[in-house]
Amino acid sequence: MADYVIGDVQGCYDALMALRKKINFNIDRDRLYFLGDLVNRGGQSLAVLRWVYARQANCQSVLGNHDLSLLYRYHLPKKRSKNAEFKAIFEAPDHTLLMNWLLHCPLIIDLPNALLSHAGLYPFWDFDTFKQRAAWAAQKLHRKPIKYLRNMYGDYPEAWQDDLNKVEQWRFIINSLTRMRFLDTAGGLNFTEKMATTKKPGLKPWFEYLPENHINKPLYFGHWSTLGLYQKGLVNGLDSGCVWGGALTAVRLDDQQVIQVS
Ligand SMILES: [Mn+2]
Protein backbone atom coordinates (compact mmCIF):
# COMPACT_ATOMS: atom_id res chain seq x y z
CA MET A 1 0.00 0.00 0.00
CA ALA A 2 1.31 3.43 -0.97
CA ASP A 3 0.06 7.02 -0.95
CA TYR A 4 1.08 9.41 -3.71
CA VAL A 5 0.74 13.15 -4.15
CA ILE A 6 0.32 14.21 -7.77
CA GLY A 7 0.93 17.64 -9.34
CA ASP A 8 -1.29 19.63 -11.71
CA VAL A 9 -2.82 17.33 -14.34
CA GLN A 10 -4.67 20.11 -16.22
CA GLY A 11 -6.61 17.81 -18.49
CA CYS A 12 -3.59 15.73 -19.53
CA TYR A 13 -5.28 12.34 -19.35
CA ASP A 14 -2.62 10.49 -21.36
CA ALA A 15 0.08 11.71 -18.97
CA LEU A 16 -2.05 10.65 -15.98
CA MET A 17 -2.47 7.18 -17.47
CA ALA A 18 1.29 6.94 -18.11
CA LEU A 19 1.98 7.98 -14.52
CA ARG A 20 -0.56 5.50 -13.20
CA LYS A 21 1.23 2.78 -15.12
CA LYS A 22 4.66 3.89 -13.93
CA ILE A 23 3.65 3.83 -10.24
CA ASN A 24 1.74 0.59 -10.84
CA PHE A 25 -1.38 2.09 -9.22
CA ASN A 26 -3.49 -0.55 -7.53
CA ILE A 27 -7.04 0.50 -6.68
CA ASP A 28 -7.23 -1.99 -3.80
CA ARG A 29 -4.03 -0.83 -2.21
CA ASP A 30 -2.90 2.67 -3.16
CA ARG A 31 -4.23 6.17 -2.67
CA LEU A 32 -3.73 9.21 -4.86
CA TYR A 33 -3.91 12.80 -3.64
CA PHE A 34 -4.11 15.45 -6.35
CA LEU A 35 -2.91 19.01 -5.84
CA GLY A 36 -5.74 20.58 -7.85
CA ASP A 37 -6.09 21.96 -11.38
CA LEU A 38 -7.29 18.61 -12.63
CA VAL A 39 -8.81 20.41 -15.60
CA ASN A 40 -8.20 22.92 -18.39
CA ARG A 41 -5.73 23.37 -21.24
CA GLY A 42 -4.61 19.75 -21.71
CA GLY A 43 -7.58 18.87 -23.93
CA GLN A 44 -8.78 15.82 -21.96
CA SER A 45 -10.40 17.38 -18.91
CA LEU A 46 -13.59 15.32 -19.05
CA ALA A 47 -11.61 12.06 -19.14
CA VAL A 48 -9.49 13.17 -16.17
CA LEU A 49 -12.54 14.12 -14.10
CA ARG A 50 -14.28 10.83 -14.90
CA TRP A 51 -11.21 8.80 -14.01
CA VAL A 52 -10.73 10.47 -10.63
CA TYR A 53 -14.47 10.55 -9.88
CA ALA A 54 -14.81 6.82 -10.52
CA ARG A 55 -11.99 6.15 -8.05
CA GLN A 56 -13.00 8.64 -5.38
CA ALA A 57 -12.69 6.05 -2.60
CA ASN A 58 -8.94 6.09 -3.29
CA CYS A 59 -8.47 9.43 -5.03
CA GLN A 60 -8.91 12.87 -3.52
CA SER A 61 -8.12 16.32 -4.86
CA VAL A 62 -7.90 19.80 -3.47
CA LEU A 63 -9.46 22.57 -5.57
CA GLY A 64 -7.23 24.64 -7.83
CA ASN A 65 -7.98 27.90 -9.62
CA HIS A 66 -8.80 26.11 -12.88
CA ASP A 67 -11.21 23.76 -11.08
CA LEU A 68 -12.87 26.80 -9.52
CA SER A 69 -13.05 28.44 -12.95
CA LEU A 70 -14.93 25.37 -14.21
CA LEU A 71 -17.31 25.50 -11.23
CA TYR A 72 -17.80 29.25 -11.77
CA ARG A 73 -18.91 28.70 -15.36
CA TYR A 74 -21.07 25.71 -14.42
CA HIS A 75 -22.98 27.54 -11.69
CA LEU A 76 -23.15 30.84 -13.62
CA PRO A 77 -24.14 29.67 -17.13
CA LYS A 78 -24.07 33.23 -18.50
CA LYS A 79 -20.33 33.27 -17.85
CA ARG A 80 -19.63 30.23 -20.02
CA SER A 81 -16.98 30.85 -22.64
CA LYS A 82 -15.94 29.07 -25.80
CA ASN A 83 -13.61 26.78 -23.83
CA ALA A 84 -14.15 23.48 -25.65
CA GLU A 85 -12.98 21.31 -22.76
CA PHE A 86 -15.45 22.93 -20.37
CA LYS A 87 -18.21 22.71 -22.98
CA ALA A 88 -17.59 18.97 -23.36
CA ILE A 89 -17.99 18.59 -19.59
CA PHE A 90 -21.22 20.64 -19.42
CA GLU A 91 -22.69 18.57 -22.26
CA ALA A 92 -21.67 15.19 -20.83
CA PRO A 93 -24.53 13.01 -19.53
CA ASP A 94 -22.76 12.62 -16.19
CA HIS A 95 -21.94 16.32 -15.75
CA THR A 96 -24.17 16.71 -12.65
CA LEU A 97 -22.32 13.96 -10.81
CA LEU A 98 -18.93 15.30 -11.83
CA MET A 99 -19.70 18.92 -10.97
CA ASN A 100 -21.24 18.00 -7.63
CA TRP A 101 -18.22 15.88 -6.76
CA LEU A 102 -15.82 18.67 -7.77
CA LEU A 103 -17.74 21.27 -5.75
CA HIS A 104 -17.28 19.15 -2.65
CA CYS A 105 -13.54 18.73 -3.01
CA PRO A 106 -11.68 20.34 -0.09
CA LEU A 107 -9.32 23.33 -0.28
CA ILE A 108 -6.68 21.59 1.81
CA ILE A 109 -5.96 17.98 2.72
CA ASP A 110 -4.34 17.51 6.10
CA LEU A 111 -2.79 14.04 6.37
CA PRO A 112 -0.76 12.73 9.32
CA ASN A 113 2.38 12.92 7.19
CA ALA A 114 1.64 15.74 4.72
CA LEU A 115 -0.30 18.94 4.14
CA LEU A 116 -1.66 19.63 0.65
CA SER A 117 -3.11 22.73 -0.96
CA HIS A 118 -3.10 24.04 -4.52
CA ALA A 119 -1.03 27.20 -4.12
CA GLY A 120 0.44 26.69 -0.66
CA LEU A 121 0.15 27.70 2.96
CA TYR A 122 -0.42 31.37 3.76
CA PRO A 123 2.58 31.93 6.05
CA PHE A 124 1.21 34.85 8.07
CA TRP A 125 -1.42 32.71 9.81
CA ASP A 126 -0.66 30.13 12.43
CA PHE A 127 -1.43 26.61 11.35
CA ASP A 128 -4.72 26.28 13.24
CA THR A 129 -6.03 29.57 11.83
CA PHE A 130 -5.04 28.47 8.34
CA LYS A 131 -6.89 25.15 8.67
CA GLN A 132 -9.95 26.76 10.20
CA ARG A 133 -10.19 29.41 7.44
CA ALA A 134 -9.70 26.85 4.67
CA ALA A 135 -12.49 24.72 6.13
CA TRP A 136 -14.75 27.77 6.51
CA ALA A 137 -14.22 28.81 2.88
CA ALA A 138 -14.90 25.28 1.60
CA GLN A 139 -18.11 25.11 3.64
CA LYS A 140 -19.35 28.45 2.24
CA LEU A 141 -18.66 27.21 -1.31
CA HIS A 142 -20.55 23.96 -0.67
CA ARG A 143 -23.57 25.64 0.90
CA LYS A 144 -23.96 28.70 -1.34
CA PRO A 145 -21.96 28.07 -4.54
CA ILE A 146 -23.71 30.70 -6.65
CA LYS A 147 -23.41 33.46 -4.07
CA TYR A 148 -19.71 32.87 -3.48
CA LEU A 149 -18.59 31.93 -7.00
CA ARG A 150 -20.27 35.06 -8.36
CA ASN A 151 -17.99 37.07 -6.10
CA MET A 152 -14.86 34.98 -6.56
CA TYR A 153 -12.89 36.94 -9.14
CA GLY A 154 -10.88 39.92 -8.04
CA ASP A 155 -7.46 40.80 -6.66
CA TYR A 156 -8.91 42.73 -3.71
CA PRO A 157 -8.26 42.45 -0.80
CA GLU A 158 -4.51 42.01 -1.13
CA ALA A 159 -4.15 41.30 2.56
CA TRP A 160 -6.33 39.94 5.33
CA GLN A 161 -8.09 42.23 7.77
CA ASP A 162 -10.52 41.08 10.41
CA ASP A 163 -13.04 43.77 9.48
CA LEU A 164 -13.45 42.65 5.87
CA ASN A 165 -16.94 41.45 5.01
CA LYS A 166 -17.57 37.72 4.61
CA VAL A 167 -17.35 37.71 0.83
CA GLU A 168 -14.05 39.64 0.91
CA GLN A 169 -12.64 37.28 3.54
CA TRP A 170 -13.75 34.34 1.43
CA ARG A 171 -12.11 35.78 -1.70
CA PHE A 172 -8.84 36.37 0.14
CA ILE A 173 -8.80 32.80 1.46
CA ILE A 174 -9.53 31.41 -2.02
CA ASN A 175 -6.87 33.63 -3.60
CA SER A 176 -4.26 32.63 -1.02
CA LEU A 177 -5.06 28.93 -1.35
CA THR A 178 -5.31 28.76 -5.13
CA ARG A 179 -3.45 31.72 -6.72
CA MET A 180 -0.64 32.71 -4.33
CA ARG A 181 3.00 32.89 -5.49
CA PHE A 182 4.80 36.01 -4.26
CA LEU A 183 3.97 38.01 -1.13
CA ASP A 184 5.13 41.40 0.07
CA THR A 185 6.51 41.88 3.56
CA ALA A 186 3.09 42.94 4.88
CA GLY A 187 1.56 39.66 3.71
CA GLY A 188 -0.04 41.16 0.61
CA LEU A 189 -0.66 38.83 -2.34
CA ASN A 190 0.93 39.72 -5.66
CA PHE A 191 -1.00 38.61 -8.75
CA THR A 192 1.25 39.80 -11.55
CA GLU A 193 4.55 37.95 -11.03
CA LYS A 194 4.33 34.42 -12.41
CA MET A 195 7.88 33.38 -13.12
CA ALA A 196 10.13 31.49 -10.68
CA THR A 197 11.85 34.68 -9.55
CA THR A 198 11.00 38.37 -9.52
CA LYS A 199 12.98 41.57 -9.63
CA LYS A 200 10.18 43.55 -8.02
CA PRO A 201 11.47 44.88 -4.72
CA GLY A 202 9.87 43.64 -1.54
CA LEU A 203 8.46 40.42 -2.98
CA LYS A 204 9.42 36.92 -1.92
CA PRO A 205 7.90 33.49 -2.61
CA TRP A 206 5.29 32.71 0.06
CA PHE A 207 7.33 29.80 1.45
CA GLU A 208 10.26 32.06 2.26
CA TYR A 209 8.04 33.75 4.86
CA LEU A 210 7.25 30.49 6.68
CA PRO A 211 8.45 30.86 10.26
CA GLU A 212 10.78 28.13 11.48
CA ASN A 213 8.89 25.21 13.04
CA HIS A 214 5.63 26.53 11.53
CA ILE A 215 4.90 23.06 10.24
CA ASN A 216 6.20 19.70 11.32
CA LYS A 217 5.39 17.72 8.20
CA PRO A 218 6.01 18.03 4.45
CA LEU A 219 3.96 20.60 2.63
CA TYR A 220 2.90 19.95 -0.99
CA PHE A 221 1.60 22.48 -3.48
CA GLY A 222 1.10 22.81 -7.23
CA HIS A 223 0.13 25.87 -9.30
CA TRP A 224 3.62 27.31 -9.87
CA SER A 225 4.70 25.66 -13.11
CA THR A 226 7.54 28.12 -13.76
CA LEU A 227 9.10 27.04 -10.47
CA GLY A 228 9.09 23.43 -11.68
CA LEU A 229 9.72 20.57 -9.30
CA TYR A 230 10.80 22.33 -6.13
CA GLN A 231 11.99 20.53 -3.01
CA LYS A 232 13.59 22.36 -0.13
CA GLY A 233 13.22 21.27 3.47
CA LEU A 234 9.56 20.49 4.07
CA VAL A 235 8.38 22.53 1.08
CA ASN A 236 7.51 20.62 -2.10
CA GLY A 237 6.20 22.20 -5.30
CA LEU A 238 5.02 19.54 -7.75
CA ASP A 239 3.68 21.50 -10.73
CA SER A 240 6.33 20.52 -13.24
CA GLY A 241 4.39 21.96 -16.17
CA CYS A 242 2.84 18.82 -17.65
CA VAL A 243 0.47 20.89 -19.79
CA TRP A 244 3.33 23.08 -21.05
CA GLY A 245 5.35 20.12 -22.35
CA GLY A 246 7.07 19.44 -19.02
CA ALA A 247 6.45 16.50 -16.73
CA LEU A 248 3.68 15.16 -14.52
CA THR A 249 5.10 14.50 -11.07
CA ALA A 250 4.12 12.14 -8.27
CA VAL A 251 5.79 11.82 -4.88
CA ARG A 252 5.38 8.68 -2.81
CA LEU A 253 4.63 9.89 0.69
CA ASP A 254 6.33 7.08 2.63
CA ASP A 255 9.81 7.67 1.25
CA GLN A 256 9.47 10.94 -0.78
CA GLN A 257 10.47 9.15 -3.95
CA VAL A 258 9.81 11.30 -7.03
CA ILE A 259 8.24 9.63 -10.07
CA GLN A 260 7.78 11.59 -13.31
CA VAL A 261 6.41 11.07 -16.79
CA SER A 262 6.91 13.53 -19.59
MN1 LIG B 1 -3.26 26.72 -10.62
Short mmCIF file of N, CA and C in Angstrom, two decimals, residues 32-165:
data_model
loop_
_atom_site.label_atom_id
_atom_site.label_comp_id
_atom_site.label_asym_id
_atom_site.label_seq_id
_atom_site.Cartn_x
_atom_site.Cartn_y
_atom_site.Cartn_z
N LEU A 32 -4.29 8.07 -4.14
CA LEU A 32 -3.73 9.21 -4.86
C LEU A 32 -4.33 10.50 -4.32
N TYR A 33 -3.47 11.47 -4.06
CA TYR A 33 -3.91 12.80 -3.64
C TYR A 33 -3.46 13.81 -4.68
N PHE A 34 -4.43 14.48 -5.30
CA PHE A 34 -4.11 15.45 -6.35
C PHE A 34 -4.04 16.86 -5.79
N LEU A 35 -3.12 17.65 -6.34
CA LEU A 35 -2.91 19.01 -5.84
C LEU A 35 -3.77 20.06 -6.54
N GLY A 36 -4.82 19.64 -7.22
CA GLY A 36 -5.74 20.58 -7.85
C GLY A 36 -5.34 20.92 -9.27
N ASP A 37 -6.22 21.72 -9.94
CA ASP A 37 -6.09 21.96 -11.38
C ASP A 37 -6.08 20.63 -12.13
N LEU A 38 -7.10 19.85 -11.87
CA LEU A 38 -7.29 18.61 -12.63
C LEU A 38 -7.61 18.94 -14.08
N VAL A 39 -8.25 20.11 -14.28
CA VAL A 39 -8.81 20.41 -15.60
C VAL A 39 -8.16 21.63 -16.25
N ASN A 40 -8.46 21.75 -17.54
CA ASN A 40 -8.20 22.92 -18.39
C ASN A 40 -6.83 22.90 -19.08
N ARG A 41 -6.88 23.16 -20.35
CA ARG A 41 -5.73 23.37 -21.24
C ARG A 41 -5.15 22.10 -21.86
N GLY A 42 -5.24 20.96 -21.17
CA GLY A 42 -4.61 19.75 -21.71
C GLY A 42 -5.44 19.06 -22.78
N GLY A 43 -6.73 19.42 -22.88
CA GLY A 43 -7.58 18.87 -23.93
C GLY A 43 -8.38 17.64 -23.53
N GLN A 44 -8.10 17.06 -22.36
CA GLN A 44 -8.78 15.82 -21.96
C GLN A 44 -9.37 15.94 -20.55
N SER A 45 -9.92 17.11 -20.27
CA SER A 45 -10.40 17.38 -18.91
C SER A 45 -11.53 16.45 -18.48
N LEU A 46 -12.46 16.19 -19.40
CA LEU A 46 -13.59 15.32 -19.05
C LEU A 46 -13.09 13.92 -18.66
N ALA A 47 -12.16 13.40 -19.42
CA ALA A 47 -11.61 12.06 -19.14
C ALA A 47 -10.90 12.03 -17.78
N VAL A 48 -10.18 13.10 -17.46
CA VAL A 48 -9.49 13.17 -16.17
C VAL A 48 -10.50 13.19 -15.03
N LEU A 49 -11.51 14.04 -15.16
CA LEU A 49 -12.54 14.12 -14.10
C LEU A 49 -13.22 12.78 -13.90
N ARG A 50 -13.58 12.13 -15.00
CA ARG A 50 -14.28 10.83 -14.90
C ARG A 50 -13.40 9.79 -14.23
N TRP A 51 -12.12 9.80 -14.57
CA TRP A 51 -11.21 8.80 -14.01
C TRP A 51 -11.09 8.97 -12.50
N VAL A 52 -10.90 10.21 -12.06
CA VAL A 52 -10.73 10.47 -10.63
C VAL A 52 -12.05 10.24 -9.90
N TYR A 53 -13.15 10.72 -10.48
CA TYR A 53 -14.47 10.55 -9.88
C TYR A 53 -14.79 9.07 -9.63
N ALA A 54 -14.49 8.25 -10.61
CA ALA A 54 -14.81 6.82 -10.52
C ALA A 54 -13.97 6.11 -9.46
N ARG A 55 -12.88 6.75 -9.04
CA ARG A 55 -11.99 6.15 -8.05
C ARG A 55 -11.94 6.98 -6.77
N GLN A 56 -13.04 7.68 -6.48
CA GLN A 56 -13.00 8.64 -5.38
C GLN A 56 -12.77 8.00 -4.02
N ALA A 57 -13.00 6.70 -3.88
CA ALA A 57 -12.69 6.05 -2.60
C ALA A 57 -11.18 6.06 -2.34
N ASN A 58 -10.40 6.12 -3.41
CA ASN A 58 -8.94 6.09 -3.29
C ASN A 58 -8.26 7.33 -3.84
N CYS A 59 -9.05 8.23 -4.41
CA CYS A 59 -8.47 9.43 -5.03
C CYS A 59 -9.17 10.67 -4.47
N GLN A 60 -8.37 11.62 -4.03
CA GLN A 60 -8.91 12.87 -3.52
C GLN A 60 -8.14 14.01 -4.16
N SER A 61 -8.82 15.15 -4.34
CA SER A 61 -8.12 16.32 -4.86
C SER A 61 -8.49 17.55 -4.07
N VAL A 62 -7.55 18.47 -3.94
CA VAL A 62 -7.90 19.80 -3.47
C VAL A 62 -8.32 20.61 -4.69
N LEU A 63 -9.02 21.72 -4.47
CA LEU A 63 -9.46 22.57 -5.57
C LEU A 63 -8.34 23.52 -5.99
N GLY A 64 -8.16 23.65 -7.29
CA GLY A 64 -7.23 24.64 -7.83
C GLY A 64 -8.00 25.74 -8.54
N ASN A 65 -7.29 26.78 -8.98
CA ASN A 65 -7.98 27.90 -9.62
C ASN A 65 -8.68 27.49 -10.92
N HIS A 66 -8.13 26.54 -11.66
CA HIS A 66 -8.80 26.11 -12.88
C HIS A 66 -10.06 25.28 -12.58
N ASP A 67 -10.01 24.50 -11.50
CA ASP A 67 -11.21 23.76 -11.08
C ASP A 67 -12.30 24.73 -10.66
N LEU A 68 -11.90 25.78 -9.95
CA LEU A 68 -12.87 26.80 -9.52
C LEU A 68 -13.43 27.57 -10.72
N SER A 69 -12.59 27.78 -11.73
CA SER A 69 -13.05 28.44 -12.95
C SER A 69 -14.14 27.59 -13.63
N LEU A 70 -13.93 26.28 -13.64
CA LEU A 70 -14.93 25.37 -14.21
C LEU A 70 -16.23 25.44 -13.41
N LEU A 71 -16.12 25.43 -12.09
CA LEU A 71 -17.31 25.50 -11.23
C LEU A 71 -18.03 26.84 -11.41
N TYR A 72 -17.25 27.91 -11.56
CA TYR A 72 -17.80 29.25 -11.77
C TYR A 72 -18.69 29.25 -13.02
N ARG A 73 -18.16 28.69 -14.11
CA ARG A 73 -18.91 28.70 -15.36
C ARG A 73 -20.08 27.72 -15.33
N TYR A 74 -19.97 26.66 -14.55
CA TYR A 74 -21.07 25.71 -14.42
C TYR A 74 -22.23 26.34 -13.65
N HIS A 75 -21.92 26.97 -12.54
CA HIS A 75 -22.98 27.54 -11.69
C HIS A 75 -23.49 28.88 -12.19
N LEU A 76 -22.73 29.55 -13.05
CA LEU A 76 -23.15 30.84 -13.62
C LEU A 76 -23.13 30.69 -15.14
N PRO A 77 -24.15 30.03 -15.70
CA PRO A 77 -24.14 29.67 -17.13
C PRO A 77 -23.90 30.86 -18.06
N LYS A 78 -24.29 32.06 -17.63
CA LYS A 78 -24.07 33.23 -18.50
C LYS A 78 -22.59 33.53 -18.67
N LYS A 79 -21.77 33.01 -17.79
CA LYS A 79 -20.33 33.27 -17.85
C LYS A 79 -19.57 32.22 -18.67
N ARG A 80 -20.32 31.28 -19.26
CA ARG A 80 -19.63 30.23 -20.02
C ARG A 80 -18.96 30.80 -21.26
N SER A 81 -17.76 30.33 -21.52
CA SER A 81 -16.98 30.85 -22.64
C SER A 81 -16.93 29.80 -23.74
N LYS A 82 -16.05 30.02 -24.68
CA LYS A 82 -15.94 29.07 -25.80
C LYS A 82 -15.03 27.89 -25.46
N ASN A 83 -14.51 27.86 -24.26
CA ASN A 83 -13.61 26.78 -23.83
C ASN A 83 -14.20 25.40 -24.16
N ALA A 84 -13.60 24.74 -25.14
CA ALA A 84 -14.15 23.48 -25.65
C ALA A 84 -14.12 22.37 -24.61
N GLU A 85 -13.08 22.36 -23.79
CA GLU A 85 -12.98 21.31 -22.76
C GLU A 85 -14.10 21.45 -21.73
N PHE A 86 -14.37 22.69 -21.33
CA PHE A 86 -15.45 22.93 -20.37
C PHE A 86 -16.80 22.60 -21.00
N LYS A 87 -16.96 22.97 -22.28
CA LYS A 87 -18.21 22.71 -22.98
C LYS A 87 -18.48 21.21 -23.03
N ALA A 88 -17.44 20.43 -23.30
CA ALA A 88 -17.59 18.97 -23.36
C ALA A 88 -18.06 18.42 -22.01
N ILE A 89 -17.58 19.03 -20.93
CA ILE A 89 -17.99 18.59 -19.59
C ILE A 89 -19.46 18.95 -19.35
N PHE A 90 -19.84 20.20 -19.68
CA PHE A 90 -21.22 20.64 -19.42
C PHE A 90 -22.22 19.83 -20.24
N GLU A 91 -21.79 19.32 -21.38
CA GLU A 91 -22.69 18.57 -22.26
C GLU A 91 -22.65 17.07 -21.99
N ALA A 92 -21.78 16.62 -21.11
CA ALA A 92 -21.67 15.19 -20.83
C ALA A 92 -22.88 14.71 -20.02
N PRO A 93 -23.35 13.50 -20.27
CA PRO A 93 -24.53 13.01 -19.53
C PRO A 93 -24.30 12.90 -18.03
N ASP A 94 -23.07 12.75 -17.62
CA ASP A 94 -22.76 12.62 -16.19
C ASP A 94 -22.25 13.92 -15.57
N HIS A 95 -22.53 15.07 -16.24
CA HIS A 95 -21.94 16.32 -15.75
C HIS A 95 -22.41 16.69 -14.34
N THR A 96 -23.67 16.35 -13.99
CA THR A 96 -24.17 16.71 -12.65
C THR A 96 -23.37 16.00 -11.57
N LEU A 97 -23.11 14.73 -11.78
CA LEU A 97 -22.32 13.96 -10.81
C LEU A 97 -20.91 14.53 -10.68
N LEU A 98 -20.31 14.81 -11.83
CA LEU A 98 -18.93 15.30 -11.83
C LEU A 98 -18.82 16.67 -11.17
N MET A 99 -19.76 17.55 -11.51
CA MET A 99 -19.70 18.92 -10.97
C MET A 99 -20.03 18.93 -9.48
N ASN A 100 -20.92 18.07 -9.07
CA ASN A 100 -21.24 18.00 -7.63
C ASN A 100 -20.06 17.43 -6.84
N TRP A 101 -19.41 16.44 -7.42
CA TRP A 101 -18.22 15.88 -6.76
C TRP A 101 -17.11 16.94 -6.66
N LEU A 102 -16.89 17.66 -7.76
CA LEU A 102 -15.82 18.67 -7.77
C LEU A 102 -16.09 19.78 -6.76
N LEU A 103 -17.37 20.20 -6.69
CA LEU A 103 -17.74 21.27 -5.75
C LEU A 103 -17.39 20.88 -4.31
N HIS A 104 -17.51 19.60 -4.02
CA HIS A 104 -17.28 19.15 -2.65
C HIS A 104 -15.85 18.72 -2.36
N CYS A 105 -14.96 18.96 -3.30
CA CYS A 105 -13.54 18.73 -3.01
C CYS A 105 -13.07 19.77 -1.98
N PRO A 106 -12.15 19.41 -1.12
CA PRO A 106 -11.68 20.34 -0.09
C PRO A 106 -10.68 21.36 -0.66
N LEU A 107 -10.36 22.35 0.11
CA LEU A 107 -9.32 23.33 -0.28
C LEU A 107 -7.95 22.92 0.24
N ILE A 108 -7.95 22.16 1.33
CA ILE A 108 -6.68 21.59 1.81
C ILE A 108 -6.94 20.14 2.21
N ILE A 109 -5.89 19.34 2.18
CA ILE A 109 -5.96 17.98 2.72
C ILE A 109 -4.86 17.88 3.76
N ASP A 110 -5.28 17.57 4.97
CA ASP A 110 -4.34 17.51 6.10
C ASP A 110 -4.17 16.05 6.50
N LEU A 111 -3.08 15.45 6.07
CA LEU A 111 -2.79 14.04 6.37
C LEU A 111 -1.82 13.98 7.54
N PRO A 112 -1.72 12.83 8.22
CA PRO A 112 -0.76 12.73 9.32
C PRO A 112 0.67 13.05 8.89
N ASN A 113 1.00 12.73 7.64
CA ASN A 113 2.38 12.92 7.19
C ASN A 113 2.54 13.92 6.05
N ALA A 114 1.53 14.74 5.80
CA ALA A 114 1.64 15.74 4.72
C ALA A 114 0.48 16.73 4.78
N LEU A 115 0.76 17.94 4.31
CA LEU A 115 -0.30 18.94 4.14
C LEU A 115 -0.32 19.35 2.67
N LEU A 116 -1.52 19.35 2.08
CA LEU A 116 -1.66 19.63 0.65
C LEU A 116 -2.59 20.81 0.42
N SER A 117 -2.18 21.73 -0.45
CA SER A 117 -3.11 22.73 -0.96
C SER A 117 -2.61 23.17 -2.33
N HIS A 118 -3.49 23.76 -3.14
CA HIS A 118 -3.10 24.04 -4.52
C HIS A 118 -1.94 25.03 -4.62
N ALA A 119 -2.08 26.19 -3.96
CA ALA A 119 -1.03 27.20 -4.12
C ALA A 119 -0.05 27.22 -2.95
N GLY A 120 -0.47 26.73 -1.80
CA GLY A 120 0.44 26.69 -0.66
C GLY A 120 -0.23 27.06 0.64
N LEU A 121 0.60 27.40 1.60
CA LEU A 121 0.15 27.70 2.96
C LEU A 121 0.42 29.17 3.25
N TYR A 122 -0.62 29.94 3.49
CA TYR A 122 -0.42 31.37 3.76
C TYR A 122 0.39 31.51 5.05
N PRO A 123 1.62 32.06 4.95
CA PRO A 123 2.58 31.93 6.05
C PRO A 123 2.36 32.91 7.20
N PHE A 124 1.43 33.86 7.02
CA PHE A 124 1.21 34.85 8.07
C PHE A 124 0.12 34.43 9.05
N TRP A 125 -0.44 33.26 8.87
CA TRP A 125 -1.42 32.71 9.81
C TRP A 125 -0.80 31.51 10.51
N ASP A 126 -1.12 31.36 11.79
CA ASP A 126 -0.66 30.13 12.43
C ASP A 126 -1.42 28.95 11.82
N PHE A 127 -0.93 27.79 12.05
CA PHE A 127 -1.43 26.61 11.35
C PHE A 127 -2.91 26.34 11.65
N ASP A 128 -3.32 26.52 12.88
CA ASP A 128 -4.72 26.28 13.24
C ASP A 128 -5.65 27.28 12.56
N THR A 129 -5.23 28.54 12.51
CA THR A 129 -6.03 29.57 11.83
C THR A 129 -6.16 29.23 10.35
N PHE A 130 -5.05 28.84 9.75
CA PHE A 130 -5.04 28.47 8.34
C PHE A 130 -6.05 27.34 8.07
N LYS A 131 -5.99 26.30 8.88
CA LYS A 131 -6.89 25.15 8.67
C LYS A 131 -8.35 25.53 8.88
N GLN A 132 -8.58 26.35 9.89
CA GLN A 132 -9.95 26.76 10.20
C GLN A 132 -10.51 27.62 9.07
N ARG A 133 -9.70 28.53 8.51
CA ARG A 133 -10.19 29.41 7.44
C ARG A 133 -10.40 28.64 6.14
N ALA A 134 -9.53 27.68 5.87
CA ALA A 134 -9.70 26.85 4.67
C ALA A 134 -10.99 26.04 4.77
N ALA A 135 -11.27 25.50 5.94
CA ALA A 135 -12.49 24.72 6.13
C ALA A 135 -13.73 25.61 6.03
N TRP A 136 -13.63 26.81 6.58
CA TRP A 136 -14.75 27.77 6.51
C TRP A 136 -15.06 28.13 5.05
N ALA A 137 -14.02 28.42 4.28
CA ALA A 137 -14.22 28.81 2.88
C ALA A 137 -14.82 27.66 2.06
N ALA A 138 -14.37 26.43 2.32
CA ALA A 138 -14.90 25.28 1.60
C ALA A 138 -16.38 25.10 1.95
N GLN A 139 -16.72 25.27 3.20
CA GLN A 139 -18.11 25.11 3.64
C GLN A 139 -19.02 26.16 2.99
N LYS A 140 -18.56 27.40 2.90
CA LYS A 140 -19.35 28.45 2.24
C LYS A 140 -19.59 28.10 0.77
N LEU A 141 -18.54 27.60 0.11
CA LEU A 141 -18.66 27.21 -1.31
C LEU A 141 -19.67 26.07 -1.47
N HIS A 142 -19.64 25.11 -0.58
CA HIS A 142 -20.55 23.96 -0.67
C HIS A 142 -22.00 24.40 -0.45
N ARG A 143 -22.21 25.29 0.52
CA ARG A 143 -23.57 25.64 0.90
C ARG A 143 -24.21 26.67 -0.03
N LYS A 144 -23.40 27.63 -0.50
CA LYS A 144 -23.96 28.70 -1.34
C LYS A 144 -23.05 28.94 -2.54
N PRO A 145 -22.93 27.94 -3.44
CA PRO A 145 -21.96 28.07 -4.54
C PRO A 145 -22.20 29.30 -5.42
N ILE A 146 -23.45 29.59 -5.73
CA ILE A 146 -23.71 30.70 -6.65
C ILE A 146 -23.31 32.03 -6.01
N LYS A 147 -23.73 32.21 -4.76
CA LYS A 147 -23.41 33.46 -4.07
C LYS A 147 -21.89 33.70 -4.01
N TYR A 148 -21.15 32.66 -3.65
CA TYR A 148 -19.71 32.87 -3.48
C TYR A 148 -18.95 32.87 -4.81
N LEU A 149 -19.30 31.96 -5.71
CA LEU A 149 -18.59 31.93 -7.00
C LEU A 149 -18.79 33.24 -7.77
N ARG A 150 -19.99 33.80 -7.68
CA ARG A 150 -20.27 35.06 -8.36
C ARG A 150 -19.31 36.17 -7.91
N ASN A 151 -18.88 36.05 -6.67
CA ASN A 151 -17.99 37.07 -6.10
C ASN A 151 -16.53 36.63 -6.01
N MET A 152 -16.19 35.56 -6.73
CA MET A 152 -14.86 34.98 -6.56
C MET A 152 -13.76 35.83 -7.20
N TYR A 153 -13.99 36.32 -8.41
CA TYR A 153 -12.89 36.94 -9.14
C TYR A 153 -12.59 38.35 -8.66
N GLY A 154 -11.32 38.61 -8.47
CA GLY A 154 -10.88 39.92 -8.04
C GLY A 154 -9.59 39.79 -7.26
N ASP A 155 -8.75 40.83 -7.36
CA ASP A 155 -7.46 40.80 -6.66
C ASP A 155 -7.54 41.51 -5.30
N TYR A 156 -8.71 42.05 -5.00
CA TYR A 156 -8.91 42.73 -3.71
C TYR A 156 -9.62 41.77 -2.76
N PRO A 157 -9.32 41.72 -1.50
CA PRO A 157 -8.26 42.45 -0.80
C PRO A 157 -6.91 41.76 -0.95
N GLU A 158 -5.86 42.58 -1.01
CA GLU A 158 -4.51 42.01 -1.13
C GLU A 158 -4.08 41.32 0.15
N ALA A 159 -4.55 41.86 1.26
CA ALA A 159 -4.15 41.30 2.56
C ALA A 159 -5.37 41.11 3.45
N TRP A 160 -5.24 40.26 4.41
CA TRP A 160 -6.33 39.94 5.33
C TRP A 160 -6.52 41.05 6.37
N GLN A 161 -7.77 41.38 6.62
CA GLN A 161 -8.09 42.23 7.77
C GLN A 161 -9.33 41.63 8.41
N ASP A 162 -9.39 41.69 9.72
CA ASP A 162 -10.52 41.08 10.41
C ASP A 162 -11.84 41.79 10.13
N ASP A 163 -11.77 43.06 9.71
CA ASP A 163 -13.04 43.77 9.48
C ASP A 163 -13.52 43.72 8.02
N LEU A 164 -12.92 42.87 7.22
CA LEU A 164 -13.45 42.65 5.87
C LEU A 164 -14.81 41.97 5.98
N ASN A 165 -15.67 42.19 4.98
CA ASN A 165 -16.94 41.45 5.01
C ASN A 165 -16.70 39.99 4.62
#
